[in-house]
Coordinates of C-alpha atoms in Angstrom, one line a residue:
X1 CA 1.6 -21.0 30.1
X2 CA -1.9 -19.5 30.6
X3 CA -1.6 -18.9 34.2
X4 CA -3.8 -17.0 36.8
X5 CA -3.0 -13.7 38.7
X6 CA -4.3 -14.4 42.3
X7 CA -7.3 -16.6 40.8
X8 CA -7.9 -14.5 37.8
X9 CA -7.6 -15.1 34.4
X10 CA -4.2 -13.3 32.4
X11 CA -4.9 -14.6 28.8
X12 CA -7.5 -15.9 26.1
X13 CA -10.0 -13.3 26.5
X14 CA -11.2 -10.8 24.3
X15 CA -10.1 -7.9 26.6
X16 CA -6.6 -9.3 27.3
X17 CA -3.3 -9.7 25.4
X18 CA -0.1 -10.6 26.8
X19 CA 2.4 -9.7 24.4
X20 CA 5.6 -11.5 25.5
X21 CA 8.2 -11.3 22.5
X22 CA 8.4 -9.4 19.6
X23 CA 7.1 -10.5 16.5
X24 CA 9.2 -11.5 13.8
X25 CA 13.3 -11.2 13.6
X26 CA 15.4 -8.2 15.3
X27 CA 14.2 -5.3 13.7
X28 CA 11.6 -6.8 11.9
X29 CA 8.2 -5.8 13.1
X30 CA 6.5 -7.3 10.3
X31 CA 4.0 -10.0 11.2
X32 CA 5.2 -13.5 9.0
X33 CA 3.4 -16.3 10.1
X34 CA -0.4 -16.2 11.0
X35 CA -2.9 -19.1 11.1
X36 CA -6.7 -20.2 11.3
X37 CA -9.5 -18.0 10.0
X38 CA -7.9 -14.5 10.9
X39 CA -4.7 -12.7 10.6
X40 CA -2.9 -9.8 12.4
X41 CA -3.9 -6.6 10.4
X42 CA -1.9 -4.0 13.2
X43 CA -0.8 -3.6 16.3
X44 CA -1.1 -0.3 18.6
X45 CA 1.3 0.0 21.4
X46 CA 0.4 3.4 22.6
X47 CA -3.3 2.0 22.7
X48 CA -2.3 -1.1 23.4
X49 CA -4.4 -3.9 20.7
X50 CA -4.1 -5.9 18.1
X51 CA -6.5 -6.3 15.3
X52 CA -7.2 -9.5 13.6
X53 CA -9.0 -9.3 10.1
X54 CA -10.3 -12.3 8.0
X55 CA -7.0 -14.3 6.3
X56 CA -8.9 -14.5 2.3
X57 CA -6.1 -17.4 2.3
X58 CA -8.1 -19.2 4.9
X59 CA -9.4 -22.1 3.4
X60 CA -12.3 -23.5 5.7
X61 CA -15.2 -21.7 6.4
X62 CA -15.0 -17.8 6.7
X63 CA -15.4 -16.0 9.7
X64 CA -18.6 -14.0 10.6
X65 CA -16.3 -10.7 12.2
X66 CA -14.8 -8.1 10.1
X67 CA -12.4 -7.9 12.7
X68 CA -11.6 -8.5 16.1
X69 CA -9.5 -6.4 19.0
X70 CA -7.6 -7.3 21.8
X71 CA -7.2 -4.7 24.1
X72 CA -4.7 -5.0 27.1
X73 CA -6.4 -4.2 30.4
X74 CA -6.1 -5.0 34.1
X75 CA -8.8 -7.8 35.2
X76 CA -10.1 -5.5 37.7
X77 CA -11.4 -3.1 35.0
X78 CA -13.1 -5.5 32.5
X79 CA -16.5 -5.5 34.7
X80 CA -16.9 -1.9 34.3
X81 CA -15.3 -1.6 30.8
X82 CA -17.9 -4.5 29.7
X83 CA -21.1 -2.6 31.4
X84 CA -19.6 0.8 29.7
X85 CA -19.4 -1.5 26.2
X86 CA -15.6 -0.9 25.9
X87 CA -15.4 -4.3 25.3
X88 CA -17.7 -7.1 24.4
X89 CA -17.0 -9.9 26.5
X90 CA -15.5 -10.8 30.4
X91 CA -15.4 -13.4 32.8
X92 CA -18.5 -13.4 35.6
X93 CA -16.7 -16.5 37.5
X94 CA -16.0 -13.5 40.5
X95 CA -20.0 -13.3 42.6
X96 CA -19.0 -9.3 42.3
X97 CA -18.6 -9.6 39.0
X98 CA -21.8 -11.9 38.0
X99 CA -24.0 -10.3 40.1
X100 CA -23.0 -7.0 38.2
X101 CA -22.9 -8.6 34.5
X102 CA -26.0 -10.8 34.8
X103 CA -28.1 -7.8 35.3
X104 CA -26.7 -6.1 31.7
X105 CA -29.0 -5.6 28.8
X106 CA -28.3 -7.4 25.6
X107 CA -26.0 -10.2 27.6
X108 CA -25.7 -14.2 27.3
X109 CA -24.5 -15.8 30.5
X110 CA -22.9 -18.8 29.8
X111 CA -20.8 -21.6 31.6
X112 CA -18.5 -24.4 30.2
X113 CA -16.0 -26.9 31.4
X114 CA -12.4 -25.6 31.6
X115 CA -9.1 -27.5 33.2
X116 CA -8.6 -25.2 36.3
X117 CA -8.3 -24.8 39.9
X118 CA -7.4 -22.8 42.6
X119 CA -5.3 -23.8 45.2
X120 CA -4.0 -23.0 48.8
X121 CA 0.0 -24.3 48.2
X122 CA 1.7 -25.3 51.7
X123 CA 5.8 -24.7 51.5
X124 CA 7.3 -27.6 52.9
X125 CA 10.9 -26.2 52.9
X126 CA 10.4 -23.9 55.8
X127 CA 9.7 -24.1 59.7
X128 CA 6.9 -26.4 60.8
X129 CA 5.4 -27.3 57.3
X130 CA 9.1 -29.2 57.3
X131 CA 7.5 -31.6 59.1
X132 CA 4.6 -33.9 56.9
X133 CA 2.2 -34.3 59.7
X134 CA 1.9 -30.6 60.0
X135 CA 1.1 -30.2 56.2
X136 CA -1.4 -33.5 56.7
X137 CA -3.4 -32.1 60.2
X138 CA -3.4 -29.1 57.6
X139 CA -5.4 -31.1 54.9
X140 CA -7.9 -32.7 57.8
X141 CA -7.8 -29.1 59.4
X142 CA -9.6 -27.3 56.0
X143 CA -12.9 -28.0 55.3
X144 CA -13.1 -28.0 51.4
X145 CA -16.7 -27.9 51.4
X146 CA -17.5 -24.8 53.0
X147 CA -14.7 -23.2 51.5
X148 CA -16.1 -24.1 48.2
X149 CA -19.4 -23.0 49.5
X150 CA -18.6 -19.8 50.7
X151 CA -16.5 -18.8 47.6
X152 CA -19.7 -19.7 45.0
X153 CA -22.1 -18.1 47.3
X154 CA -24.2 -15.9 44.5
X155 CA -23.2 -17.4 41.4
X156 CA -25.1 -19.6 39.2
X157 CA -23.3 -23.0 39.6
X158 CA -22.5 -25.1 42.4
X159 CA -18.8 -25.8 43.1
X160 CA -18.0 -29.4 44.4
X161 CA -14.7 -30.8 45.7
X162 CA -12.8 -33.3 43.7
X163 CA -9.7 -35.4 44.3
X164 CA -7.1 -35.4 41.3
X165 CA -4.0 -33.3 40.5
X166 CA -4.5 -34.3 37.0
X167 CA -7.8 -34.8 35.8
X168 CA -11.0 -32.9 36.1
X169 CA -14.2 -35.2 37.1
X170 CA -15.6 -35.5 33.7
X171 CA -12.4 -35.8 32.2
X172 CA -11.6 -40.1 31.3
X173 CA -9.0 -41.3 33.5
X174 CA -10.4 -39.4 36.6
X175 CA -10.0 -40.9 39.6
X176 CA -10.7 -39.3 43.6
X177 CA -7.3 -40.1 45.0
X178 CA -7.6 -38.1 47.6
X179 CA -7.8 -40.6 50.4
X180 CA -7.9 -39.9 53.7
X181 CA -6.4 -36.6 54.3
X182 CA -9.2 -35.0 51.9
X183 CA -11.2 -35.7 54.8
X184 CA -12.2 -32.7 57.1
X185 CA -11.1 -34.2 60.3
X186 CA -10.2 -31.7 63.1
X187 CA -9.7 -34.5 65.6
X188 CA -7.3 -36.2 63.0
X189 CA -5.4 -33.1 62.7
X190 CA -5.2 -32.5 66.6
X191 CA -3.8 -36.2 67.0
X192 CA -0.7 -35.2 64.0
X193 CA 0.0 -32.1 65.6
X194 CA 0.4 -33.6 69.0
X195 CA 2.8 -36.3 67.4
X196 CA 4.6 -33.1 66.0
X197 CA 5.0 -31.8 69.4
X198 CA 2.5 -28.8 68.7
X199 CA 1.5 -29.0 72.3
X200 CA -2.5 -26.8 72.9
X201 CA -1.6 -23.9 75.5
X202 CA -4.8 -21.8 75.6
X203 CA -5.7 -21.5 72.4
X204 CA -2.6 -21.9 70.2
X205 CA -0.3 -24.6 69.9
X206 CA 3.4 -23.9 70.8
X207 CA 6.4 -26.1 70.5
X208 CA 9.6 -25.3 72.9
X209 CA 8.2 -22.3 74.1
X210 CA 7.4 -20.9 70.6
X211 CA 3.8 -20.4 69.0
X212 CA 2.6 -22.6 65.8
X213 CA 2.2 -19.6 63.7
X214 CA 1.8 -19.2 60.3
X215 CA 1.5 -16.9 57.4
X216 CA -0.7 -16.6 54.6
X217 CA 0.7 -14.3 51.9
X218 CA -2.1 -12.6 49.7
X219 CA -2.5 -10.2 47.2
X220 CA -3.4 -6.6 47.1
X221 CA -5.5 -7.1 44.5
X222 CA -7.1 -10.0 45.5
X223 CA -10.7 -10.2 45.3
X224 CA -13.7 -10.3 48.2
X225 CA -13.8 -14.0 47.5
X226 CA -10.3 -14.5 48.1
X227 CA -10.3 -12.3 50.8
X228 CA -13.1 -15.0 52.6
X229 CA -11.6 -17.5 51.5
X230 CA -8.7 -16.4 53.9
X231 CA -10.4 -15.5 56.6
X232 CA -12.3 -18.8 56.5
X233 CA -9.0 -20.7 56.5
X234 CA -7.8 -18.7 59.1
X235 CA -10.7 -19.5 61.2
X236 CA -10.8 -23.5 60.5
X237 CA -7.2 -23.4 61.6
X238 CA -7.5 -21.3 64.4
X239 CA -9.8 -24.0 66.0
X240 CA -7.3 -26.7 65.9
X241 CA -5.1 -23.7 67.2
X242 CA -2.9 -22.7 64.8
X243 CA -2.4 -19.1 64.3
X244 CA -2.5 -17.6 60.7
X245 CA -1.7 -14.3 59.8
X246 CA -2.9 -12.8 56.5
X247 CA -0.6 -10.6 54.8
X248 CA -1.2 -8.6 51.8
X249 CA 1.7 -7.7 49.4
X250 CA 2.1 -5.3 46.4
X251 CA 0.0 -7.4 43.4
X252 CA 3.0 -7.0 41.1
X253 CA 5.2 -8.8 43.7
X254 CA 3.3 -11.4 44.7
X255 CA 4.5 -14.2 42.1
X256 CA 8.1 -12.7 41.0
X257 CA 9.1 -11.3 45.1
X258 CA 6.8 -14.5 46.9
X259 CA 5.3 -17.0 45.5
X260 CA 8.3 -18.3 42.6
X261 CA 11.0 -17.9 44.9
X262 CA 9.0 -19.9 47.7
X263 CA 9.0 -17.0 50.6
X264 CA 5.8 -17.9 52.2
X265 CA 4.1 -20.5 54.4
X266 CA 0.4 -20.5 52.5
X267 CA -0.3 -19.1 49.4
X268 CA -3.4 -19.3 47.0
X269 CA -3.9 -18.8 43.3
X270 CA -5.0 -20.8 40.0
X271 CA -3.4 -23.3 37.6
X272 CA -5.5 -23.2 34.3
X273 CA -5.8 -24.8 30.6
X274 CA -3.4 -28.0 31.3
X275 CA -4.6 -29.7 28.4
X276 CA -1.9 -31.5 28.3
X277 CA -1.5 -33.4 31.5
X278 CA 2.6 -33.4 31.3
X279 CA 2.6 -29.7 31.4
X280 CA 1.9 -30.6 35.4
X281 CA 5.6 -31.7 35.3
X282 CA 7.2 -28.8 36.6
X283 CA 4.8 -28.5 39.1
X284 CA 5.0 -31.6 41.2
X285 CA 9.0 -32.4 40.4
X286 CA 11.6 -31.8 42.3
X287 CA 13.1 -28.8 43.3
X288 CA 16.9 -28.6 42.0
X289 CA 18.5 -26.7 45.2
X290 CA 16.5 -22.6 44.1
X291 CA 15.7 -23.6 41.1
X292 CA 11.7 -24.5 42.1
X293 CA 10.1 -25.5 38.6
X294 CA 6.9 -24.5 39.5
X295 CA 7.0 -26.6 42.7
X296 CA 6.8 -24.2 44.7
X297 CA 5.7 -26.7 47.6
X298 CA 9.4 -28.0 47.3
X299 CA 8.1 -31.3 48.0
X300 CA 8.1 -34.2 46.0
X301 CA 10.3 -37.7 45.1
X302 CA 11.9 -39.3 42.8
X303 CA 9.6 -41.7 42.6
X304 CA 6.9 -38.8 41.8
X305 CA 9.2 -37.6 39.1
X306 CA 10.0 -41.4 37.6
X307 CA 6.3 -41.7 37.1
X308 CA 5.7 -38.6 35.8
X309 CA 8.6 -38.3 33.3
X310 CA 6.7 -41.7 31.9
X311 CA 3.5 -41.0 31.9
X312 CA 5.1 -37.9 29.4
X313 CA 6.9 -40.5 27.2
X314 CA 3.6 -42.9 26.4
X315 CA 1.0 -42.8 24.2
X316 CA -1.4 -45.3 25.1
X317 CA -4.2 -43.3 27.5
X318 CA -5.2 -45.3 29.5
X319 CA -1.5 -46.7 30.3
X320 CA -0.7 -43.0 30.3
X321 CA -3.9 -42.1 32.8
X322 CA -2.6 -45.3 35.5
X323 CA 0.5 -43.6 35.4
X324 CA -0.9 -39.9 36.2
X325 CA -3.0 -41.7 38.8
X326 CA -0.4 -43.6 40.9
X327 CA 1.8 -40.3 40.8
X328 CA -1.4 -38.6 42.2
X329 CA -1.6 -40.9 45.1
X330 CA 2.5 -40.5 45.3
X331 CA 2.0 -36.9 45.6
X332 CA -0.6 -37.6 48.3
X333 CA 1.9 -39.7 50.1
X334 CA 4.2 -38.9 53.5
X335 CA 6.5 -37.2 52.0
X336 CA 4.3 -35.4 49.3
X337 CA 2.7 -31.8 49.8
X338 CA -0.4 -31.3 51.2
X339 CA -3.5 -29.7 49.2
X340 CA -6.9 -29.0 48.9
X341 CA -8.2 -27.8 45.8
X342 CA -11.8 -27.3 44.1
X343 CA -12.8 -28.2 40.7
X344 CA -15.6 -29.5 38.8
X345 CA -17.9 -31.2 36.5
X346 CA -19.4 -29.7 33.1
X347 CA -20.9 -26.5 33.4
X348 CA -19.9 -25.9 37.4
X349 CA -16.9 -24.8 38.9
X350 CA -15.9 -26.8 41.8
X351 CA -12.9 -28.4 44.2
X352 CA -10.4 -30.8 45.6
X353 CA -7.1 -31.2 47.7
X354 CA -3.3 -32.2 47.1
X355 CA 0.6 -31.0 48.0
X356 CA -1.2 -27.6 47.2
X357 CA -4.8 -27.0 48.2
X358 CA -7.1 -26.3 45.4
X359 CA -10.4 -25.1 43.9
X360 CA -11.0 -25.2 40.3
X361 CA -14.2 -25.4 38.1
X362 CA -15.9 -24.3 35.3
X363 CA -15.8 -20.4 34.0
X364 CA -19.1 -18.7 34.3
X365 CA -18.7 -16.4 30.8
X366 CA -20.4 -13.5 29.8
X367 CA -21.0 -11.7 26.1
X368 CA -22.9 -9.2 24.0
X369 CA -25.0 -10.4 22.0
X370 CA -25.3 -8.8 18.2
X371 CA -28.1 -7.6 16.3
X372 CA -28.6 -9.5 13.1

């Protein structure tokens, strides 16, 4: 699963590999089975790549590259390593990073549709987000918009918000299902937390003498964009007075000691690349007592999982996009999580909202170009 660490991207770039298993039997470090225009020539694990020549057994049209390395680095090091030419490509989705990249000599700048979005993911397993209308005055309480305003500031596309857990906007079967809690509705969220018992004293809400406060858990290796995007959340919730405090954790621990195992109250980072729309399975069924999936909400139905373990079996897409759609609203539903995420149309990123929060959009891409 091509999966993003704290928003950024982990795999199909040129810089990046992600080596999981070895290749080929036990003891057997030869390299069997290849496909498409290039093969695996070597791999270094003291320098860490992997060369890819021409296959001559290729049968469609031959490559233009003699060869092609992938190089494992850290995400936080391909700006630099691009601008030092170390490498010949990177990802400029980051403001810090475009600003940087756009100004290099010899660079294309270029933007494309890709399935992805970044979410903020409520966990509706522990204290007050146990109780829906705290994870709905949540979903009226953000205001997508600006957050998707704020995080684009300096980049060369404008993200929008969108409203499917499924589909991107200029994807067929798309459908805005977000309803009324994608609404930014502060009043709304006061009136839920008052049916809660989330009671205003000063300037926080308490309930039996104890203060509606949460925690957002973030990365130490989170960008400036995330970092805003925090403190803006803090701030929208702060004026419906819930208290949020932002704590930053090692980055390798964040998924494996946090996020996976469900110890947190808000957490943000990026689904990617679900080209197939049942790989969202794990994500929205339910959890099976610690076993999470990848709901790590632990929220759902199962209604939510009937309709999805269907829509998985058909064929037919548009039978197969109704499906995805009414699980969608199901997800939306009392009982579902709460999200707001961003996404959007060809050649933007962009945004939406759901049992996790999200932004998604378009990557903004950048590359040498060659002489001759």
């Amino acid at each position: 699963m091509a999966e993003d660490v704290d928003g950024r991207p982990r795999l199909h770039h040129l810089a990046l590999v992600h080596d999981r298993h070895p290749v080929g039997r036990p003891r057997d470090r030869k390299i069997r089975v290849t496909g498409a225009a290039f093969r695996i020539s070597s791999y270094d694990k003291t320098a860490q790549t992997i060369t890819a020549v021409p296959d001559p057994n290729w049968w469609g049209t031959k490559p233009k590259l003699d060869s092609i390395v992938f190089r494992a680095l850290d995400y936080t090091a391909w700006t630099d390593a691009y601008l030092n030419k170390e490498i010949d490509y990177a990802s400029a989705i980051l403001p810090e990073d475009y600003k940087r990249l756009a100004k290099a000599a010899g660079t294309d700048i270029r933007t494309g549709a890709r399935w992805g979005e970044v979410h903020i993911t409520l966990n509706g397993a522990r204290g007050p987000f146990k109780d829906v209308r705290v994870r709905q005055a949540i979903q009226h309480a953000i205001d997508r918009k600006a957050v998707a305003t704020a995080f684009g500031k300096d980049l060369p596309v404008q993200l929008k918000t969108y409203g499917s857990h499924f589909f991107m906007p200029n994807q067929a079967g798309y459908q805005d299902n977000s309803g009324k809690y994608g609404t930014y509705d502060t009043a709304a969220a006061g009136k839920l937390l008052d049916e809660a018992g989330w009671k205003l004293k000063g300037d926080t809400r308490a309930k039996d003498g104890k203060q509606l406060a949460l925690t957002y858990t973030l990365s130490a290796g989170s960008t400036s964009a995330q970092e805003d995007q925090a403190e803006l959340i803090q701030a929208q919730l702060a004026a419906v007075g819930i208290k949020i405090s932002i704590k930053k954790v090692p980055s390798n621990d964040y998924f494996s000691k946090y996020v996976t195992i469900g110890d947190f109250d808000l957490v943000s980072f990026r689904w990617v690349d679900q080209v197939f729309r049942s790989e969202a399975y794990p994500i929205y069924r339910q959890a099976a007592g610690k076993n999470l999936y990848e709901n790590y909400g632990s929220v759902g139905s199962p209604e939510i999982d009937a309709l999805l373990k269907k829509a998985g079996e058909i064929t037919d897409p548009t039978e197969q996009a109704k499906l995805y759609n009414q699980a969608d609203t199901k997800i939306r539903a009392p009982w579902a999580t709460p999200s707001r995420s961003i996404s959007g149309p060809r050649s933007s990123p962009s945004a939406r909202t759901s049992p996790t929060t999200a932004r998604a959009g378009s990557p903004t891409t950048t590359s040498r170009r060659s002489a001759g």
